[in-house]
C-alpha angles and dihedrals in degrees: 000000000000118000131195120200120211104223092204100049099022090228121144123223122199101216095186091094140120121242086263092055097255112150117238110267110201132089102263097028111162092355094155128028142169128198138215115248094261093042094240095117127044127186114205137177115227142162093205111130093202102064097084127015114255094034119130099159089207112131104143095056088251126154093256146001107335104149134064133227132196115239131189118212124195104210092197099052094029092230123143121200128190103232100182093070135123124266087265089052095250125132114283120235106228146057130286117237134196124346137312138246125215122189117241091253092047093239100112129049126189121195139165126230142158091220109126099197103068093099095042131270114326096001098105104057104152113122132190138194097238099155106025089241122110134274106057117252131229111271119235113257131193115229129193118206128185121184118198103250093183087069092042092075090063097031122130108271092200091113100258089122092233111159095168124245118015130186121207124184136168123229109204 
């Protein structure tokens, strides 16, 4: 889990939670996190399938959670959003790579992945020779995602993970 300590009150906050307050359930849940300058937003990587509905975190056809997703938690509204999702906001099919970048205000997240389905079927066609064994492999791409936090304050807290409008673009 990822904890934040309030330096004024001394209280600890486990930020590896769903919008309903459920704590992340898998082995490396919330193992890496980064915070906005004011501490309101935290981006965390987790393989917990219970942070956002519709998340299986299975990408290697394993028996359980074997892939990680980036999530953004708004500590004021209590909402958690899966950021490493496809353009239709479904779970991506591929592995995360490298680190993450979060803007100072917590409104923009950049991440790298080899998933080829973030832009929709057939829209990410670049291939690389990463292992010298045919066939060619998906190239890592850097994606930038920005949820609309103005809408998040009035978003449905039913657990569907809906933060309102989201833009997703690829930087090749």
